[in-house]
Amino acid sequence: MLRVLSWNINGIRSPLQGMIYEEPSNCAAMAVERILDKLDADIVCLQETKVTRDVLTEPLAIIEGYNSYFSFSRNRSGYSGVATFCKDSATPMAAEEGLSGLLATHNGDVGCYGNMDEFTQEELRALDSEGRALLTQHKIRTWEGKEKTLTLINVYCPRADAGKPERLSFKMRFYRLLQIRAEALLAAGSHVIILGDLNTAHRPIDHWDAVNLERFEEDPGRKWMDGLLSNLGCQAGSHVRPFIDSYRCFQPNQEGAFTCWSAVSGARHLNYGSRLDYVLGDRTLVIDTFQDSFRLPEVMGSDHCPVGAVLSVSSVPAKQCPPLCTRFLPEFAGTQLKIRRFLVCLKQDPVCKQSALRLSKQTQVQMHQNKARVRSTRPRPSQAGSSRGQKNLTSYFQPSSNRPQASPILELPSVGALMTPKTLEEEVMAKVVEGQASASEAKDEKEVRTSFWKSVLGGPLPMPLCGGHREPCVMRTVKKPGPNLGRHFYMCARPQGPPTDPSSRCNFFLWSRPS
């Protein structure tokens, strides 16, 4: 059996909190290794790795028992990116980055590009510059003993942004390039699996709110998927499309089979999401070899969940990994020069060593002489009583000598001497009264001080209660560009869910007053 799996991991360097293992781990490389072990797939395709080659570390790229392949974004750091990890028992015979062939090295590449005359060179380079596609080609053996070729296309398709119309055009051109390459591989005799995050919910059953979305069926991405995918029940005489959605092949009417949820709104708690991740296989491969297609919503750590399929074939590993394998990168293969290579101490000639030592001693003597000369030229601090010396701080608080002297004060008898001596009891009572007075003054002073700081540091106001559940709200900040950018508002703290579900978030909204 061959088990393939796809997962939009939303950052391969993150700790992946909530992953299926219990013990915490601060090491990203160890986390990835445990993920691969827990998922237990022969081929694991990851999307949105958000890593570029300059920050990729050896422990993260080279996992024992696997050979890995990465595609990086050329334009932005911490953006996009895909990676494929293959067990050593499923080592590919070829691997290639990108769909257009412009990134191919012509050594161990997959090939079969099809007719791309409708694209300009600049357009092809732009489509492959974001690190969204990675191909690995494997040799498989069926139960009849026949060996065939299987090409996996690991893709992270662009997302259409309503505020950026050019991204919709970019997405559709990427779809078109993907289809041309996949059909060219099919025409060359290879079986093909397209798996990854396609960023489109194909049918209304694949989206939580398709009924309320305007012109759901008219979306260009859904129309493209209609032209790519065929139903299993298509007759031979009808127009048979090349690929099949493997999950809908096994679960045609399963509702709520979502793979992506909004992490901000907590929509996963109520399964309020959409199905964006797919395992698409060519029609012959799905009918003959697919035993199951599944999703793993219990696996946490990302806003997506893994999806995969099981094929009734065995992998025939290649004898050697293709050149794209990360273990062959210069920084990991030991062939890249390190900066330490240029800082190695060289053996010196004894004569040169003695002359250098003599020069060093002369330099030290010269430095001591310069220091002594500087000390002799410095002005010495003035002696006590000198008018030009540095004044002491207390001198500013002494009476000036040029002020007229006050007349001598006559010595008067003290008040205590004129008063009648108190008895011991009276002295004790006087001390008690004096202590109570001082305590009362200290208490009054403390109360005044406390009331002052309370007025200055009043603390946050209590959260308002939402209208639907009468529960404390949460404060959010507007991040969308516009006149309200940066403003705070209150909304229901419950997770997002269907409007008919009373346990989901209500539509309470209240602007926060400026402080």
Protein backbone atom coordinates (compact mmCIF):
# COMPACT_ATOMS: atom_id res chain seq x y z
CA MET A 1 0.00 0.00 0.00
CA LEU A 2 1.11 3.54 -0.76
CA ARG A 3 -0.14 6.26 1.60
CA VAL A 4 0.11 9.87 0.37
CA LEU A 5 -0.86 12.88 2.46
CA SER A 6 -1.16 16.64 2.04
CA TRP A 7 -1.28 19.37 4.71
CA ASN A 8 -1.20 23.14 4.65
CA ILE A 9 1.02 23.50 7.68
CA ASN A 10 0.88 27.31 7.95
CA GLY A 11 4.56 27.71 8.77
CA ILE A 12 6.99 24.82 9.10
CA ARG A 13 9.16 26.66 11.65
CA SER A 14 6.29 27.25 14.10
CA PRO A 15 5.98 24.95 17.15
CA LEU A 16 2.66 23.60 15.81
CA GLN A 17 0.82 23.94 19.12
CA GLY A 18 -1.92 21.41 19.63
CA MET A 19 -0.32 18.79 17.42
CA ILE A 20 -1.27 15.17 17.96
CA TYR A 21 1.58 14.49 20.37
CA GLU A 22 1.09 15.49 23.97
CA GLU A 23 4.53 16.54 25.20
CA PRO A 24 5.53 20.11 24.30
CA SER A 25 8.49 20.76 22.07
CA ASN A 26 10.32 24.00 21.37
CA CYS A 27 12.40 22.56 18.56
CA ALA A 28 10.83 23.01 15.13
CA ALA A 29 12.97 20.26 13.60
CA MET A 30 11.93 17.80 16.29
CA ALA A 31 8.30 18.84 15.79
CA VAL A 32 8.48 18.13 12.05
CA GLU A 33 10.08 14.75 12.70
CA ARG A 34 7.32 13.81 15.12
CA ILE A 35 4.68 15.02 12.68
CA LEU A 36 6.05 12.77 9.97
CA ASP A 37 6.16 9.83 12.35
CA LYS A 38 2.60 10.38 13.59
CA LEU A 39 1.13 10.89 10.13
CA ASP A 40 2.87 7.71 8.99
CA ALA A 41 2.61 8.39 5.27
CA ASP A 42 5.01 7.29 2.56
CA ILE A 43 4.87 10.73 0.92
CA VAL A 44 3.94 13.90 2.84
CA CYS A 45 3.31 17.11 0.89
CA LEU A 46 3.33 20.33 2.91
CA GLN A 47 2.10 23.74 1.78
CA GLU A 48 2.64 27.28 3.07
CA THR A 49 5.95 26.40 4.69
CA LYS A 50 6.82 30.12 4.90
CA VAL A 51 10.53 29.40 4.71
CA THR A 52 13.21 30.57 2.31
CA ARG A 53 16.52 28.93 1.58
CA ASP A 54 18.54 31.40 3.63
CA VAL A 55 16.72 30.44 6.86
CA LEU A 56 16.32 26.72 6.17
CA THR A 57 18.34 24.77 8.74
CA GLU A 58 19.84 21.34 8.31
CA PRO A 59 17.86 19.67 11.15
CA LEU A 60 14.66 20.99 9.58
CA ALA A 61 15.48 19.96 6.03
CA ILE A 62 17.11 16.59 6.62
CA ILE A 63 15.01 14.15 8.64
CA GLU A 64 16.30 10.65 9.31
CA GLY A 65 14.46 8.09 7.20
CA TYR A 66 13.20 10.70 4.70
CA ASN A 67 14.48 12.62 1.71
CA SER A 68 13.04 16.10 1.32
CA TYR A 69 12.49 18.61 -1.48
CA PHE A 70 11.67 22.31 -1.06
CA SER A 71 10.38 25.07 -3.29
CA PHE A 72 10.95 28.60 -1.99
CA SER A 73 9.42 31.99 -2.68
CA ARG A 74 11.86 34.16 -4.62
CA ASN A 75 10.20 37.48 -3.88
CA ARG A 76 9.11 37.51 -0.24
CA SER A 77 10.50 35.99 2.92
CA GLY A 78 8.16 34.07 5.21
CA TYR A 79 5.62 33.61 2.41
CA SER A 80 4.17 30.65 0.51
CA GLY A 81 6.50 27.71 -0.17
CA VAL A 82 5.92 23.95 -0.47
CA ALA A 83 7.90 20.88 0.62
CA THR A 84 7.67 17.15 -0.05
CA PHE A 85 9.03 14.53 2.36
CA CYS A 86 9.41 11.01 0.97
CA LYS A 87 10.31 7.97 2.98
CA ASP A 88 13.49 6.28 1.86
CA SER A 89 11.28 3.40 0.73
CA ALA A 90 9.51 5.83 -1.63
CA THR A 91 12.52 7.76 -2.95
CA PRO A 92 11.59 9.48 -6.24
CA MET A 93 13.56 8.99 -9.41
CA ALA A 94 13.08 12.65 -10.44
CA ALA A 95 12.11 15.91 -8.78
CA GLU A 96 11.52 19.41 -10.09
CA GLU A 97 10.61 22.82 -8.74
CA GLY A 98 7.91 24.85 -10.50
CA LEU A 99 5.49 24.13 -13.33
CA SER A 100 7.00 26.03 -16.26
CA GLY A 101 10.40 24.34 -16.51
CA LEU A 102 12.27 27.64 -16.12
CA LEU A 103 13.58 26.51 -12.72
CA ALA A 104 14.65 23.10 -14.03
CA THR A 105 18.31 22.16 -13.93
CA HIS A 106 17.99 19.53 -16.72
CA ASN A 107 19.51 16.95 -14.40
CA GLY A 108 17.03 14.66 -12.69
CA ASP A 109 14.03 16.77 -13.73
CA VAL A 110 10.55 15.42 -14.43
CA GLY A 111 10.08 17.01 -17.88
CA CYS A 112 6.91 16.91 -20.05
CA TYR A 113 5.87 20.58 -20.08
CA GLY A 114 3.24 20.70 -22.80
CA ASN A 115 2.46 23.66 -25.02
CA MET A 116 2.96 26.89 -23.08
CA ASP A 117 2.98 29.29 -26.01
CA GLU A 118 0.07 31.25 -24.53
CA PHE A 119 2.38 32.43 -21.71
CA THR A 120 5.21 34.92 -21.95
CA GLN A 121 8.55 34.20 -20.34
CA GLU A 122 7.96 36.95 -17.79
CA GLU A 123 4.55 35.51 -16.91
CA LEU A 124 5.96 31.99 -16.47
CA ARG A 125 8.75 33.32 -14.31
CA ALA A 126 6.26 35.23 -12.14
CA LEU A 127 4.01 32.18 -11.73
CA ASP A 128 6.93 30.07 -10.52
CA SER A 129 8.57 32.77 -8.39
CA GLU A 130 6.33 32.28 -5.33
CA GLY A 131 7.31 28.67 -4.61
CA ARG A 132 3.89 27.14 -5.18
CA ALA A 133 4.60 23.87 -7.03
CA LEU A 134 6.87 20.88 -6.55
CA LEU A 135 6.91 17.69 -8.64
CA THR A 136 8.26 14.29 -7.63
CA GLN A 137 8.16 11.30 -9.96
CA HIS A 138 8.06 7.78 -8.54
CA LYS A 139 8.16 4.24 -9.82
CA ILE A 140 5.24 2.12 -8.55
CA ARG A 141 4.37 -1.55 -8.87
CA THR A 142 0.80 -2.81 -9.10
CA TRP A 143 -0.46 -6.05 -7.57
CA GLU A 144 -0.15 -7.63 -11.00
CA GLY A 145 3.57 -6.89 -10.91
CA LYS A 146 3.48 -4.15 -13.55
CA GLU A 147 5.73 -1.15 -13.01
CA LYS A 148 4.34 2.28 -13.82
CA THR A 149 5.29 5.90 -13.36
CA LEU A 150 3.47 8.14 -10.88
CA THR A 151 4.01 11.92 -10.74
CA LEU A 152 2.88 13.86 -7.67
CA ILE A 153 2.27 17.59 -8.08
CA ASN A 154 2.37 19.30 -4.69
CA VAL A 155 0.65 22.68 -5.13
CA TYR A 156 -0.30 25.68 -3.04
CA CYS A 157 -2.57 27.64 -5.37
CA PRO A 158 -2.91 31.43 -5.03
CA ARG A 159 -5.83 32.98 -3.18
CA ALA A 160 -8.05 35.53 -4.86
CA ASP A 161 -8.17 38.75 -2.83
CA ALA A 162 -11.27 40.89 -3.27
CA GLY A 163 -9.20 44.04 -2.76
CA LYS A 164 -6.62 43.02 -5.39
CA PRO A 165 -8.23 42.11 -8.72
CA GLU A 166 -4.85 41.26 -10.23
CA ARG A 167 -4.54 38.32 -7.83
CA LEU A 168 -7.64 36.67 -9.34
CA SER A 169 -6.00 36.88 -12.76
CA PHE A 170 -2.78 35.47 -11.29
CA LYS A 171 -4.73 32.60 -9.72
CA MET A 172 -6.50 31.68 -12.95
CA ARG A 173 -3.25 31.75 -14.92
CA PHE A 174 -1.67 29.49 -12.32
CA TYR A 175 -4.62 27.09 -12.68
CA ARG A 176 -4.17 27.09 -16.43
CA LEU A 177 -0.44 26.36 -16.18
CA LEU A 178 -1.12 23.55 -13.69
CA GLN A 179 -3.63 21.92 -16.01
CA ILE A 180 -1.32 22.12 -19.05
CA ARG A 181 1.53 20.48 -17.13
CA ALA A 182 -0.67 17.74 -15.62
CA GLU A 183 -2.25 16.85 -18.96
CA ALA A 184 1.21 16.80 -20.61
CA LEU A 185 2.40 14.27 -18.02
CA LEU A 186 -0.71 12.15 -18.63
CA ALA A 187 -0.09 12.24 -22.36
CA ALA A 188 3.49 11.06 -21.77
CA GLY A 189 2.17 7.91 -20.06
CA SER A 190 2.59 8.83 -16.40
CA HIS A 191 -0.13 8.62 -13.78
CA VAL A 192 -0.68 11.96 -12.05
CA ILE A 193 -1.88 13.02 -8.60
CA ILE A 194 -2.50 16.71 -7.89
CA LEU A 195 -2.66 17.28 -4.14
CA GLY A 196 -2.52 20.32 -1.94
CA ASP A 197 -4.37 23.52 -1.13
CA LEU A 198 -6.27 24.57 -4.27
CA ASN A 199 -7.88 27.55 -2.47
CA THR A 200 -11.31 26.90 -4.01
CA ALA A 201 -14.36 25.19 -2.55
CA HIS A 202 -15.64 23.29 -5.56
CA ARG A 203 -19.29 22.56 -4.83
CA PRO A 204 -21.90 24.08 -2.48
CA ILE A 205 -21.51 21.05 -0.23
CA ASP A 206 -17.87 22.07 0.24
CA HIS A 207 -18.65 25.50 1.72
CA TRP A 208 -20.44 26.38 4.97
CA ASP A 209 -22.32 29.36 3.54
CA ALA A 210 -22.63 28.65 -0.18
CA VAL A 211 -26.36 29.49 -0.14
CA ASN A 212 -25.73 33.08 0.92
CA LEU A 213 -22.79 33.68 -1.40
CA GLU A 214 -23.67 35.69 -4.48
CA ARG A 215 -23.21 33.80 -7.76
CA PHE A 216 -21.43 30.88 -6.09
CA GLU A 217 -21.45 28.73 -9.22
CA GLU A 218 -20.14 31.57 -11.38
CA ASP A 219 -16.80 31.80 -9.58
CA PRO A 220 -13.95 31.39 -12.14
CA GLY A 221 -12.07 28.96 -9.88
CA ARG A 222 -15.10 26.67 -9.58
CA LYS A 223 -15.64 26.76 -13.32
CA TRP A 224 -12.04 25.70 -13.82
CA MET A 225 -12.51 22.77 -11.44
CA ASP A 226 -15.68 21.81 -13.32
CA GLY A 227 -13.60 21.52 -16.49
CA LEU A 228 -10.86 19.54 -14.75
CA LEU A 229 -12.86 17.02 -12.72
CA SER A 230 -15.29 14.36 -13.85
CA ASN A 231 -17.76 12.26 -11.90
CA LEU A 232 -17.13 8.59 -11.42
CA GLY A 233 -20.40 7.77 -13.14
CA CYS A 234 -19.59 9.46 -16.46
CA GLN A 235 -20.44 7.29 -19.43
CA ALA A 236 -17.80 6.37 -21.96
CA GLY A 237 -19.61 8.26 -24.72
CA SER A 238 -19.75 11.54 -22.81
CA HIS A 239 -16.93 14.03 -22.41
CA VAL A 240 -14.72 12.46 -19.76
CA ARG A 241 -12.52 14.93 -17.91
CA PRO A 242 -9.05 13.77 -16.89
CA PHE A 243 -9.15 13.91 -13.07
CA ILE A 244 -11.39 12.78 -10.19
CA ASP A 245 -11.84 14.30 -6.75
CA SER A 246 -10.88 11.22 -4.74
CA TYR A 247 -12.68 12.24 -1.55
CA ARG A 248 -16.00 12.77 -3.32
CA CYS A 249 -15.42 9.46 -5.06
CA PHE A 250 -15.61 7.70 -1.68
CA GLN A 251 -17.82 10.23 0.17
CA PRO A 252 -20.04 11.82 -2.51
CA ASN A 253 -22.68 13.22 -0.13
CA GLN A 254 -20.73 13.83 3.07
CA GLU A 255 -21.68 17.24 4.46
CA GLY A 256 -19.43 19.27 6.71
CA ALA A 257 -16.31 17.62 5.29
CA PHE A 258 -14.29 20.81 5.62
CA THR A 259 -10.51 21.15 5.69
CA CYS A 260 -10.02 24.85 6.48
CA TRP A 261 -11.46 27.08 9.21
CA SER A 262 -10.90 30.66 10.32
CA ALA A 263 -8.49 30.63 13.25
CA VAL A 264 -9.38 34.19 14.31
CA SER A 265 -13.09 33.51 14.76
CA GLY A 266 -12.65 30.05 16.31
CA ALA A 267 -14.86 28.57 13.58
CA ARG A 268 -13.26 25.14 13.83
CA HIS A 269 -15.01 24.54 17.17
CA LEU A 270 -18.37 24.47 15.38
CA ASN A 271 -17.02 23.13 12.05
CA TYR A 272 -17.81 26.34 10.21
CA GLY A 273 -15.36 26.17 7.32
CA SER A 274 -14.77 25.07 3.74
CA ARG A 275 -13.01 22.31 1.80
CA LEU A 276 -9.98 23.76 0.06
CA ASP A 277 -7.56 20.79 0.21
CA TYR A 278 -7.80 17.96 -2.32
CA VAL A 279 -6.23 14.78 -3.59
CA LEU A 280 -7.03 14.65 -7.30
CA GLY A 281 -6.02 11.58 -9.26
CA ASP A 282 -6.25 10.76 -12.94
CA ARG A 283 -9.34 8.76 -13.75
CA THR A 284 -7.65 5.43 -14.43
CA LEU A 285 -5.48 5.62 -11.32
CA VAL A 286 -8.43 6.39 -9.01
CA ILE A 287 -10.64 3.63 -10.41
CA ASP A 288 -7.91 0.96 -10.42
CA THR A 289 -5.79 1.66 -7.35
CA PHE A 290 -7.42 4.07 -4.85
CA GLN A 291 -8.57 2.22 -1.75
CA ASP A 292 -9.53 5.19 0.41
CA SER A 293 -9.47 8.98 0.55
CA PHE A 294 -9.65 10.66 3.92
CA ARG A 295 -9.21 13.82 5.95
CA LEU A 296 -7.86 14.16 9.51
CA PRO A 297 -9.79 16.97 11.25
CA GLU A 298 -8.55 15.82 14.66
CA VAL A 299 -4.99 16.83 13.78
CA MET A 300 -4.46 20.35 15.12
CA GLY A 301 -1.64 22.84 14.68
CA SER A 302 -2.82 24.75 11.61
CA ASP A 303 -5.97 26.37 10.23
CA HIS A 304 -6.08 23.43 7.79
CA CYS A 305 -6.30 19.72 8.47
CA PRO A 306 -4.43 16.98 6.56
CA VAL A 307 -6.03 15.10 3.68
CA GLY A 308 -4.76 11.95 2.00
CA ALA A 309 -5.36 8.77 0.08
CA VAL A 310 -4.34 5.11 0.13
CA LEU A 311 -3.36 3.33 -3.10
CA SER A 312 -3.11 -0.41 -3.62
CA VAL A 313 0.37 -0.16 -5.13
CA SER A 314 3.88 -0.43 -3.76
CA SER A 315 6.67 2.04 -4.29
CA VAL A 316 9.88 1.07 -6.02
CA PRO A 317 12.53 3.37 -4.51
CA ALA A 318 15.18 4.91 -6.70
CA LYS A 319 18.77 3.96 -5.96
CA GLN A 320 19.76 7.58 -5.53
CA CYS A 321 17.88 10.76 -4.66
CA PRO A 322 17.48 13.31 -7.47
CA PRO A 323 19.74 16.39 -7.38
CA LEU A 324 16.94 18.62 -6.00
CA CYS A 325 17.08 16.74 -2.69
CA THR A 326 18.00 19.07 0.18
CA ARG A 327 20.83 16.83 1.33
CA PHE A 328 22.67 17.81 -1.86
CA LEU A 329 22.44 21.55 -1.21
CA PRO A 330 25.97 22.98 -0.72
CA GLU A 331 25.16 24.29 2.75
CA PHE A 332 24.10 20.80 3.87
CA ALA A 333 26.42 18.62 1.78
CA GLY A 334 29.60 20.06 3.31
CA THR A 335 30.78 21.62 0.03
CA GLN A 336 29.99 25.23 0.89
CA LEU A 337 32.88 27.28 2.29
CA LYS A 338 32.28 28.55 5.81
CA ILE A 339 33.59 31.85 7.15
CA ARG A 340 35.77 29.91 9.60
CA ARG A 341 37.69 28.62 6.58
CA PHE A 342 39.08 32.09 6.05
CA LEU A 343 39.99 32.65 9.73
CA VAL A 344 42.33 29.68 10.33
CA CYS A 345 45.61 30.60 12.05
CA LEU A 346 48.57 30.14 9.72
CA LYS A 347 52.00 28.89 10.85
CA GLN A 348 54.50 31.79 10.98
CA ASP A 349 58.22 31.75 10.19
CA PRO A 350 60.39 32.00 13.40
CA VAL A 351 62.19 35.13 12.14
CA CYS A 352 58.89 36.83 11.31
CA LYS A 353 57.52 35.75 14.66
CA GLN A 354 60.49 37.32 16.56
CA SER A 355 60.26 40.56 14.58
CA ALA A 356 56.54 40.73 15.23
CA LEU A 357 57.14 40.18 18.96
CA ARG A 358 59.84 42.90 19.03
CA LEU A 359 57.50 45.29 17.24
CA SER A 360 54.75 44.49 19.70
CA LYS A 361 57.04 45.31 22.66
CA GLN A 362 58.11 48.61 21.07
CA THR A 363 54.46 49.50 20.52
CA GLN A 364 53.66 48.80 24.18
CA VAL A 365 56.60 50.99 25.37
CA GLN A 366 55.47 53.79 23.08
CA MET A 367 51.92 53.56 24.45
CA HIS A 368 53.18 53.79 28.06
CA GLN A 369 55.27 56.87 27.20
CA ASN A 370 52.30 58.55 25.54
CA LYS A 371 50.12 57.87 28.59
CA ALA A 372 52.74 59.35 30.93
CA ARG A 373 53.05 62.46 28.72
CA VAL A 374 49.29 62.93 28.75
CA ARG A 375 49.17 62.62 32.55
CA SER A 376 51.89 65.26 32.96
CA THR A 377 50.08 67.77 30.74
CA ARG A 378 46.72 67.40 32.51
CA PRO A 379 45.82 70.20 34.95
CA ARG A 380 45.96 68.96 38.52
CA PRO A 381 42.95 69.39 40.75
CA SER A 382 43.21 72.48 42.94
CA GLN A 383 44.00 72.20 46.61
CA ALA A 384 41.33 72.77 49.24
CA GLY A 385 40.43 76.39 49.53
CA SER A 386 41.58 77.30 46.00
CA SER A 387 39.14 79.54 44.18
CA ARG A 388 39.86 77.82 40.82
CA GLY A 389 39.25 74.27 42.08
CA GLN A 390 36.09 72.28 41.44
CA LYS A 391 33.39 73.23 43.87
CA ASN A 392 31.73 70.78 46.16
CA LEU A 393 27.97 70.31 45.95
CA THR A 394 27.56 71.46 49.55
CA SER A 395 29.18 74.78 48.71
CA TYR A 396 25.98 75.80 46.92
CA PHE A 397 24.00 75.41 50.12
CA GLN A 398 26.28 77.46 52.43
CA PRO A 399 25.50 81.10 53.19
CA SER A 400 27.30 83.52 50.94
CA SER A 401 30.22 85.49 52.44
CA ASN A 402 29.11 88.78 50.88
CA ARG A 403 25.73 88.77 52.66
CA PRO A 404 25.42 91.13 55.64
CA GLN A 405 25.86 89.31 58.92
CA ALA A 406 22.74 89.06 61.03
CA SER A 407 22.74 90.69 64.38
CA PRO A 408 23.53 88.39 67.27
CA ILE A 409 20.49 86.63 68.67
CA LEU A 410 19.81 86.99 72.30
CA GLU A 411 19.65 83.73 74.15
CA LEU A 412 16.19 83.30 75.63
CA PRO A 413 15.15 80.69 78.10
CA SER A 414 13.48 77.64 76.61
CA VAL A 415 9.74 77.24 76.69
CA GLY A 416 10.12 74.04 78.64
CA ALA A 417 11.97 75.86 81.38
CA LEU A 418 9.08 78.33 81.82
CA MET A 419 6.41 75.58 81.97
CA THR A 420 5.44 73.59 84.96
CA PRO A 421 6.92 70.08 84.87
CA LYS A 422 4.50 67.36 83.85
CA THR A 423 3.82 64.28 85.82
CA LEU A 424 4.63 60.82 84.41
CA GLU A 425 0.92 60.13 83.66
CA GLU A 426 0.53 63.39 81.75
CA GLU A 427 3.61 62.63 79.65
CA VAL A 428 2.25 59.19 78.74
CA MET A 429 -1.13 60.67 77.79
CA ALA A 430 0.57 63.35 75.68
CA LYS A 431 2.56 60.72 73.78
CA VAL A 432 -0.59 58.68 73.12
CA VAL A 433 -2.48 61.72 71.79
CA GLU A 434 0.51 62.70 69.65
CA GLY A 435 0.74 59.15 68.20
CA GLN A 436 -2.96 59.08 67.37
CA ALA A 437 -2.71 62.44 65.64
CA SER A 438 0.26 61.35 63.53
CA ALA A 439 -1.49 58.07 62.63
CA SER A 440 -4.62 59.96 61.59
CA GLU A 441 -2.55 62.29 59.42
CA ALA A 442 -0.74 59.35 57.78
CA LYS A 443 -4.07 57.62 57.13
CA ASP A 444 -5.55 60.73 55.57
CA GLU A 445 -2.46 61.18 53.41
CA LYS A 446 -2.63 57.54 52.25
CA GLU A 447 -6.32 57.87 51.37
CA VAL A 448 -5.66 61.02 49.38
CA ARG A 449 -2.80 59.33 47.54
CA THR A 450 -4.89 56.23 46.82
CA SER A 451 -7.82 58.23 45.48
CA PHE A 452 -5.47 60.23 43.26
CA TRP A 453 -3.92 57.17 41.63
CA LYS A 454 -7.33 55.56 41.23
CA SER A 455 -8.47 58.59 39.30
CA VAL A 456 -5.35 58.51 37.12
CA LEU A 457 -5.14 54.73 36.66
CA GLY A 458 -8.76 53.80 36.45
CA GLY A 459 -8.07 50.54 34.57
CA PRO A 460 -10.06 49.15 31.65
CA LEU A 461 -13.79 49.49 31.64
CA PRO A 462 -15.80 46.28 31.96
CA MET A 463 -16.61 44.56 28.68
CA PRO A 464 -20.15 45.17 27.41
CA LEU A 465 -22.50 42.20 27.17
CA CYS A 466 -23.51 40.88 23.77
CA GLY A 467 -27.17 41.12 22.86
CA GLY A 468 -27.68 37.46 21.97
CA HIS A 469 -26.19 35.67 24.98
CA ARG A 470 -25.67 38.46 27.56
CA GLU A 471 -22.04 37.41 27.88
CA PRO A 472 -18.89 39.61 27.99
CA CYS A 473 -17.69 40.60 24.53
CA VAL A 474 -14.19 40.63 23.09
CA MET A 475 -12.45 43.68 21.67
CA ARG A 476 -11.16 43.56 18.09
CA THR A 477 -9.26 46.04 15.92
CA VAL A 478 -10.09 47.02 12.35
CA LYS A 479 -7.19 45.97 10.11
CA LYS A 480 -8.81 46.59 6.75
CA PRO A 481 -7.53 49.74 5.02
CA GLY A 482 -10.07 52.54 5.12
CA PRO A 483 -11.42 55.33 7.34
CA ASN A 484 -11.89 52.96 10.30
CA LEU A 485 -8.41 51.42 10.20
CA GLY A 486 -7.11 50.97 13.75
CA ARG A 487 -10.46 51.54 15.48
CA HIS A 488 -11.56 49.16 18.23
CA PHE A 489 -14.93 47.48 18.45
CA TYR A 490 -16.74 44.88 20.57
CA MET A 491 -18.27 41.66 19.29
CA CYS A 492 -19.60 38.38 20.64
CA ALA A 493 -16.85 36.18 22.09
CA ARG A 494 -18.36 32.87 20.95
CA PRO A 495 -16.93 31.01 17.91
CA GLN A 496 -18.34 31.61 14.48
CA GLY A 497 -20.95 29.11 13.32
CA PRO A 498 -24.16 28.67 11.36
CA PRO A 499 -26.75 31.39 12.07
CA THR A 500 -29.28 28.70 13.01
CA ASP A 501 -27.03 27.38 15.78
CA PRO A 502 -27.85 29.23 19.06
CA SER A 503 -24.45 28.32 20.51
CA SER A 504 -22.59 30.20 17.75
CA ARG A 505 -21.63 33.85 17.65
CA CYS A 506 -24.45 36.41 17.58
CA ASN A 507 -24.28 39.51 15.39
CA PHE A 508 -23.67 41.97 18.23
CA PHE A 509 -21.42 44.91 17.26
CA LEU A 510 -20.44 48.05 19.15
CA TRP A 511 -17.76 50.63 18.45
CA SER A 512 -15.39 51.32 21.33
CA ARG A 513 -15.33 54.89 22.61
CA PRO A 514 -11.99 56.62 22.11
CA SER A 515 -10.06 56.98 25.36
